[in-house]
């Protein structure tokens, strides 16, 4: 009887076990050795203990049977805390810039592919399958990226790299395009091949670069006219707006306001309205993205303060409470409305989050606290605003009061069906109870 029972258990146990991703418990060196021996790639899941999206992927996508089975067959998986042990070195050496960050290495430690962020299973697996496919390609994007610095003056290599970047839907390779146009000698600027090249890589063209010069010099020329067919014409018609966005992003990546100024000048000549308000908004965005807090505060403090002081708290609160009452009574027309109070709270919250991350002096902290309290006062009971005010109060004011408000915020958000912020608020609440730091978010 015991033998029969044992046999049944052995037969059923594999069915009960999940085929989730099985992560190695050793070092990167050991994972690489195993991958090389089994002719697989190493998958690095870069995470941090505070990272909500990392936890989401670990508790959902990584637990799925089909994902686990695919990984067993093709990959050696290694979970790496980027803040502990060999994690900081792995993060630095393999270019993990966001969390969760995924890197695929061949057995020799060459980067084959990388991507990042939490995402649905189907999107995640498409990226994983692409990485495995690239792993079998000696000229994959990842491997060519590793060789780029050594072979960047080989125009055939750089052209092939450009084509690979385009095919893999890579972004932010403007420097590669610009370098290729600088060194290449095989494609005349007036040729059909040049027209096609610029059209293919139009999303990477910036104001003030080699591609911009060639495009500006030739797009209305007689030489190019026969080559600009329908698809290419449509691309070139949209390219002005694309270049505004791309050059702004490039300026941020390079932390160079020269490109920002070029963008503002050229945007104006391309028919975009560039007044002082727009210029200020562009620079505010730039300072936020580059983390230049002192510049951001200097630019925005008075504007934010004037805006918050202009809000009629009592009128906004009354309108918001009336809307809430209509919702509670089942008024269907109220369900399609977005009260002015909600919009103003969103704008105030945006300013509080942005300015709050840079607040250092006592006056700056008092300002942020006052701004957050204003939104908290005119939109009572809203879990998101309560949560934000609690975080500001915890950082810059009464921690005990902040904890009470955070508890109330958590309960309010918990009751709201479909809210994606429950986990984040709960993490902040637990951190507050433990006396740990919380971000203003």
XYZ file of C-alpha atoms in Angstrom:
441
model
C 0.000 0.000 0.000
C 2.866 2.374 0.896
C 4.552 1.574 -2.416
C 1.359 2.336 -4.335
C 0.936 5.610 -2.432
C 4.564 6.570 -3.071
C 4.203 5.802 -6.761
C 1.081 7.944 -7.001
C 2.851 10.830 -5.223
C 5.826 10.571 -7.588
C 3.489 10.615 -10.582
C 1.366 13.531 -9.357
C 4.141 15.703 -7.887
C 5.528 16.896 -11.247
C 2.000 17.938 -12.230
C 1.668 20.004 -9.062
C 5.033 21.703 -9.452
C 5.063 24.970 -11.364
C 7.371 25.316 -14.342
C 8.277 28.846 -13.237
C 11.661 30.339 -14.069
C 14.306 28.525 -12.046
C 16.997 30.974 -11.014
C 20.555 29.884 -10.236
C 21.900 30.478 -6.737
C 25.568 30.884 -7.647
C 27.719 33.631 -9.082
C 27.719 35.122 -12.558
C 30.911 33.215 -13.322
C 29.190 29.935 -12.456
C 26.123 30.847 -14.513
C 28.316 31.655 -17.522
C 30.151 28.335 -17.208
C 26.857 26.447 -17.098
C 25.494 28.375 -20.074
C 28.602 27.632 -22.124
C 28.496 23.936 -21.272
C 24.807 23.701 -22.195
C 25.029 26.028 -25.230
C 22.542 28.473 -23.714
C 22.413 32.169 -22.917
C 22.557 33.682 -19.434
C 19.494 35.735 -18.519
C 20.181 38.369 -15.846
C 17.171 39.772 -14.006
C 18.464 42.995 -12.470
C 16.260 44.073 -9.550
C 16.228 45.915 -6.235
C 14.257 45.049 -3.116
C 12.339 48.350 -3.260
C 11.373 47.986 -6.932
C 7.606 47.454 -7.280
C 7.678 46.519 -11.000
C 10.416 43.967 -10.230
C 8.176 42.316 -7.629
C 5.268 42.349 -10.052
C 7.252 40.456 -12.700
C 8.562 37.976 -10.120
C 5.056 37.250 -8.823
C 3.302 37.026 -12.193
C 5.146 36.562 -15.490
C 8.072 34.639 -14.014
C 5.638 32.165 -12.403
C 3.942 31.105 -15.628
C 4.422 27.539 -16.895
C 5.106 28.390 -20.533
C 7.661 31.013 -19.523
C 9.396 28.540 -17.218
C 9.493 25.808 -19.848
C 10.985 28.130 -22.456
C 13.648 29.312 -20.008
C 14.552 25.735 -19.030
C 15.189 24.916 -22.656
C 17.080 28.040 -23.728
C 18.451 30.021 -20.805
C 20.369 29.940 -17.557
C 18.608 32.469 -15.325
C 20.344 34.542 -12.661
C 18.538 36.982 -10.352
C 20.817 39.895 -9.406
C 20.163 42.506 -6.717
C 21.910 45.474 -8.315
C 22.601 47.050 -4.913
C 24.240 44.060 -3.186
C 27.172 41.680 -3.656
C 28.357 41.577 -7.245
C 25.180 43.381 -8.313
C 26.653 46.915 -8.615
C 29.488 45.559 -10.761
C 27.051 43.664 -13.003
C 24.826 46.726 -13.288
C 27.778 48.910 -14.288
C 29.512 46.451 -16.623
C 26.423 45.314 -18.501
C 24.563 48.605 -18.791
C 21.525 48.069 -16.573
C 20.046 51.551 -16.475
C 16.441 50.852 -15.417
C 14.661 48.323 -13.233
C 13.733 45.656 -13.785
C 16.633 45.405 -16.228
C 17.223 42.295 -18.313
C 20.539 41.401 -19.934
C 21.347 38.354 -22.065
C 24.937 37.119 -22.262
C 26.563 34.353 -24.235
C 28.820 31.863 -22.451
C 31.821 34.140 -22.951
C 30.092 37.051 -21.234
C 29.337 39.069 -24.373
C 26.113 41.077 -24.303
C 23.677 39.634 -26.831
C 20.594 41.696 -26.016
C 19.058 43.832 -23.298
C 15.726 45.394 -22.460
C 13.953 46.659 -19.367
C 10.652 47.362 -17.578
C 7.704 45.335 -16.349
C 5.372 44.183 -19.131
C 2.727 41.604 -20.022
C 3.794 38.025 -20.684
C 3.365 38.128 -24.460
C 5.487 41.261 -24.823
C 8.116 39.916 -22.438
C 8.370 36.621 -24.292
C 8.674 38.328 -27.672
C 11.726 40.162 -26.347
C 13.145 36.973 -24.812
C 12.674 35.034 -28.053
C 14.357 37.855 -29.948
C 17.312 37.644 -27.548
C 17.621 33.882 -28.054
C 17.515 34.388 -31.835
C 20.209 37.052 -31.605
C 22.244 34.678 -29.462
C 22.629 32.441 -32.493
C 23.694 35.361 -34.675
C 27.413 36.244 -34.605
C 26.474 39.750 -35.720
C 23.664 40.401 -33.264
C 23.021 43.965 -32.067
C 24.511 43.171 -28.683
C 27.695 41.643 -30.075
C 28.145 44.444 -32.581
C 27.661 46.994 -29.807
C 30.529 45.382 -27.916
C 32.765 45.652 -31.012
C 31.696 49.150 -31.995
C 34.437 51.148 -30.287
C 37.141 48.976 -31.862
C 35.589 48.962 -35.337
C 33.864 52.322 -35.486
C 36.056 53.548 -38.333
C 35.203 50.551 -40.515
C 32.371 52.012 -42.561
C 31.099 48.607 -43.728
C 30.858 47.423 -40.131
C 29.103 50.608 -39.007
C 26.619 50.394 -41.885
C 25.803 46.793 -40.979
C 25.414 47.874 -37.350
C 22.997 50.620 -38.395
C 20.889 48.100 -40.311
C 20.858 45.752 -37.317
C 19.794 48.572 -34.992
C 16.943 49.488 -37.310
C 15.808 45.857 -37.714
C 15.799 45.283 -33.950
C 13.660 48.399 -33.296
C 16.487 49.906 -31.267
C 16.296 53.543 -30.240
C 18.816 56.226 -29.308
C 21.508 55.372 -31.823
C 21.816 58.901 -33.212
C 25.558 58.947 -32.541
C 26.060 55.822 -34.674
C 24.136 57.376 -37.583
C 26.013 60.648 -37.263
C 29.381 58.885 -37.130
C 28.559 56.780 -40.171
C 27.617 59.846 -42.212
C 30.870 61.462 -41.149
C 33.155 58.583 -42.207
C 31.331 56.964 -45.124
C 32.674 57.549 -48.646
C 30.567 55.134 -50.716
C 27.146 56.852 -50.826
C 26.884 60.186 -52.662
C 24.727 62.701 -50.798
C 22.549 63.261 -53.867
C 21.901 59.543 -54.459
C 18.777 57.438 -54.022
C 20.625 55.304 -51.490
C 21.195 58.380 -49.297
C 17.508 59.290 -49.528
C 16.577 55.780 -48.436
C 19.158 55.750 -45.658
C 17.843 58.970 -44.127
C 14.250 57.806 -44.492
C 15.038 54.471 -42.815
C 16.724 56.190 -39.868
C 14.552 59.309 -39.752
C 13.676 58.751 -36.080
C 17.349 59.286 -35.156
C 17.951 62.558 -37.021
C 18.691 65.623 -34.888
C 18.953 69.330 -35.645
C 22.531 70.456 -36.217
C 23.909 67.060 -37.220
C 25.298 65.573 -40.435
C 21.955 64.000 -41.343
C 20.199 67.352 -40.858
C 22.727 69.100 -43.107
C 22.316 66.539 -45.900
C 18.535 66.586 -45.579
C 18.277 70.383 -45.554
C 20.612 70.744 -48.530
C 18.911 68.173 -50.729
C 15.256 67.586 -49.839
C 14.012 70.182 -52.364
C 16.712 69.546 -54.944
C 16.200 68.303 -58.487
C 18.551 65.381 -57.778
C 16.365 64.032 -54.966
C 13.012 64.714 -56.597
C 12.781 61.396 -58.539
C 13.581 59.390 -55.364
C 11.048 60.909 -52.983
C 8.088 58.622 -53.545
C 4.913 58.385 -51.436
C 6.236 56.640 -48.284
C 9.429 58.666 -48.178
C 7.517 61.901 -48.876
C 5.216 61.195 -45.924
C 8.225 60.490 -43.703
C 9.941 63.729 -44.694
C 6.724 65.696 -44.166
C 6.604 64.498 -40.532
C 10.307 64.784 -39.900
C 10.232 68.330 -38.500
C 8.154 67.330 -35.488
C 10.152 64.120 -35.090
C 13.389 66.113 -34.995
C 12.007 68.483 -32.355
C 11.291 65.516 -30.074
C 14.498 63.679 -30.927
C 16.825 66.646 -30.492
C 15.216 67.469 -27.149
C 15.806 63.892 -26.020
C 19.360 64.052 -27.357
C 20.022 67.273 -25.437
C 18.841 65.560 -22.254
C 20.973 62.467 -22.877
C 24.039 64.621 -23.498
C 23.129 67.175 -20.816
C 23.845 69.849 -23.383
C 21.577 72.895 -23.652
C 23.208 73.791 -26.972
C 20.983 71.204 -28.641
C 18.003 72.533 -26.715
C 18.599 76.020 -28.094
C 19.005 74.648 -31.620
C 15.705 72.817 -31.182
C 13.862 75.954 -30.072
C 15.233 78.006 -32.979
C 14.559 75.347 -35.595
C 11.138 74.499 -34.165
C 10.170 78.130 -34.689
C 11.361 78.099 -38.321
C 9.434 74.860 -38.858
C 6.150 76.527 -37.950
C 5.903 75.648 -34.245
C 4.911 78.294 -31.723
C 7.893 79.013 -29.481
C 7.011 81.787 -27.031
C 8.484 82.402 -23.577
C 5.970 80.071 -21.920
C 6.919 77.256 -24.280
C 10.634 77.945 -23.813
C 10.176 77.831 -20.052
C 8.257 74.555 -20.227
C 10.978 72.977 -22.386
C 13.723 74.022 -19.973
C 11.703 72.853 -16.961
C 11.336 69.446 -18.602
C 15.061 69.411 -19.421
C 16.091 70.227 -15.831
C 13.757 67.550 -14.475
C 15.094 64.886 -16.798
C 18.736 65.765 -16.177
C 18.257 66.082 -12.415
C 19.426 69.706 -12.322
C 17.359 70.564 -9.269
C 18.768 73.993 -8.483
C 18.055 75.188 -12.012
C 14.543 73.704 -11.925
C 13.705 75.375 -8.594
C 15.054 78.735 -9.752
C 12.971 78.533 -12.916
C 9.708 77.208 -11.460
C 9.340 78.191 -7.787
C 7.559 81.525 -8.242
C 5.276 80.179 -10.979
C 4.221 77.190 -8.876
C 3.644 79.336 -5.805
C 1.545 81.859 -7.723
C -0.515 79.082 -9.276
C -1.262 77.382 -5.939
C -2.155 80.691 -4.278
C -4.600 81.424 -7.104
C -6.685 78.318 -6.330
C -10.037 78.912 -4.614
C -9.899 76.032 -2.137
C -13.454 76.409 -0.795
C -15.053 76.567 -4.255
C -13.037 73.604 -5.518
C -13.877 71.562 -2.422
C -17.607 72.314 -2.704
C -17.676 71.368 -6.394
C -15.744 68.166 -5.706
C -18.028 67.122 -2.835
C -21.116 67.768 -4.980
C -19.668 65.574 -7.712
C -18.928 62.821 -5.193
C -22.507 63.048 -3.935
C -23.883 62.685 -7.471
C -21.699 59.629 -8.022
C -22.959 58.059 -4.797
C -26.562 58.670 -5.940
C -25.891 56.842 -9.198
C -25.951 59.889 -11.458
C -24.651 58.480 -14.757
C -23.837 61.908 -16.186
C -21.440 62.491 -13.278
C -19.511 59.349 -14.197
C -18.386 60.892 -17.487
C -17.266 64.148 -15.871
C -13.807 65.069 -14.648
C -14.279 67.906 -12.161
C -12.059 70.954 -12.307
C -10.927 70.098 -8.774
C -9.511 66.759 -9.959
C -7.608 68.431 -12.780
C -6.193 71.057 -10.448
C -5.178 68.392 -7.926
C -3.341 66.507 -10.674
C -1.482 69.646 -11.711
C -0.639 70.519 -8.112
C 0.489 66.966 -7.457
C 2.722 67.105 -10.536
C 4.423 70.242 -9.229
C 4.759 68.812 -5.702
C 6.427 65.621 -6.933
C 8.814 67.452 -9.219
C 9.833 70.259 -6.867
C 9.722 68.054 -3.773
C 12.500 65.775 -4.979
C 14.885 68.750 -5.009
C 13.743 70.558 -1.829
C 16.676 71.106 0.532
C 16.249 74.305 2.536
C 13.640 74.721 5.253
C 11.793 77.299 3.154
C 11.664 74.948 0.169
C 10.311 72.144 2.322
C 7.666 74.448 3.819
C 6.638 75.507 0.311
C 6.194 71.925 -0.885
C 4.286 71.031 2.265
C 1.945 74.002 1.811
C 1.322 73.166 -1.849
C 0.539 69.530 -1.056
C -1.748 70.555 1.828
C -3.703 72.802 -0.547
C -4.592 69.885 -2.826
C -5.311 67.701 0.203
C -7.785 70.332 1.431
C -9.808 70.835 -1.755
C -10.102 67.191 -2.829
C -10.876 65.394 0.479
C -10.913 61.616 0.615
C -8.974 61.058 -2.597
C -6.507 58.228 -1.948
C -3.872 59.453 -4.383
C -3.675 62.994 -3.019
C -3.840 61.731 0.573
C -0.950 59.381 -0.157
C 1.140 62.134 -1.740
C 0.463 64.560 1.123
C 1.354 61.847 3.636
C 4.716 61.288 1.944
C 5.463 65.016 1.898
C 4.428 65.348 5.551
C 6.566 62.337 6.492
C 9.616 63.902 4.832
C 9.116 67.539 5.797
C 6.714 67.640 8.756
C 4.878 65.576 11.369
C 5.722 61.891 10.877
C 2.988 60.636 13.228
C 0.313 62.597 11.405
C 1.761 61.425 8.098
C 1.368 57.795 9.181
C -2.318 58.346 10.068
C -3.025 59.959 6.706
C -1.117 57.208 4.881
C -3.245 54.570 6.630
C -6.390 56.393 5.491
C -4.993 56.708 1.959
C -4.264 52.987 1.840
C -7.820 52.137 2.914
C -9.275 54.552 0.351
C -7.187 53.103 -2.483
C -7.931 49.555 -1.352
C -11.655 50.207 -1.836
C -11.123 51.577 -5.331
C -11.500 48.735 -7.807
C -8.785 48.340 -10.425
C -6.292 50.618 -8.682
C -2.703 49.798 -9.644
C -1.153 51.833 -6.827
C -2.166 49.644 -3.859
C 1.193 47.863 -3.755
C 3.192 51.094 -3.923
C 1.141 52.731 -1.158
C 1.439 49.619 0.994
C 5.223 49.578 0.513
C 5.413 53.235 1.578
C 3.160 52.551 4.576
C 5.368 49.667 5.718
C 8.477 51.815 5.264
C 6.936 54.594 7.375
C 6.056 52.148 10.143
C 9.650 50.926 10.104
C 11.023 54.473 10.180
C 12.593 54.122 6.730
C 12.819 56.686 3.953
C 10.020 57.135 1.429
C 10.070 59.053 -1.836
C 7.703 61.908 -2.636
C 5.424 60.210 -5.142
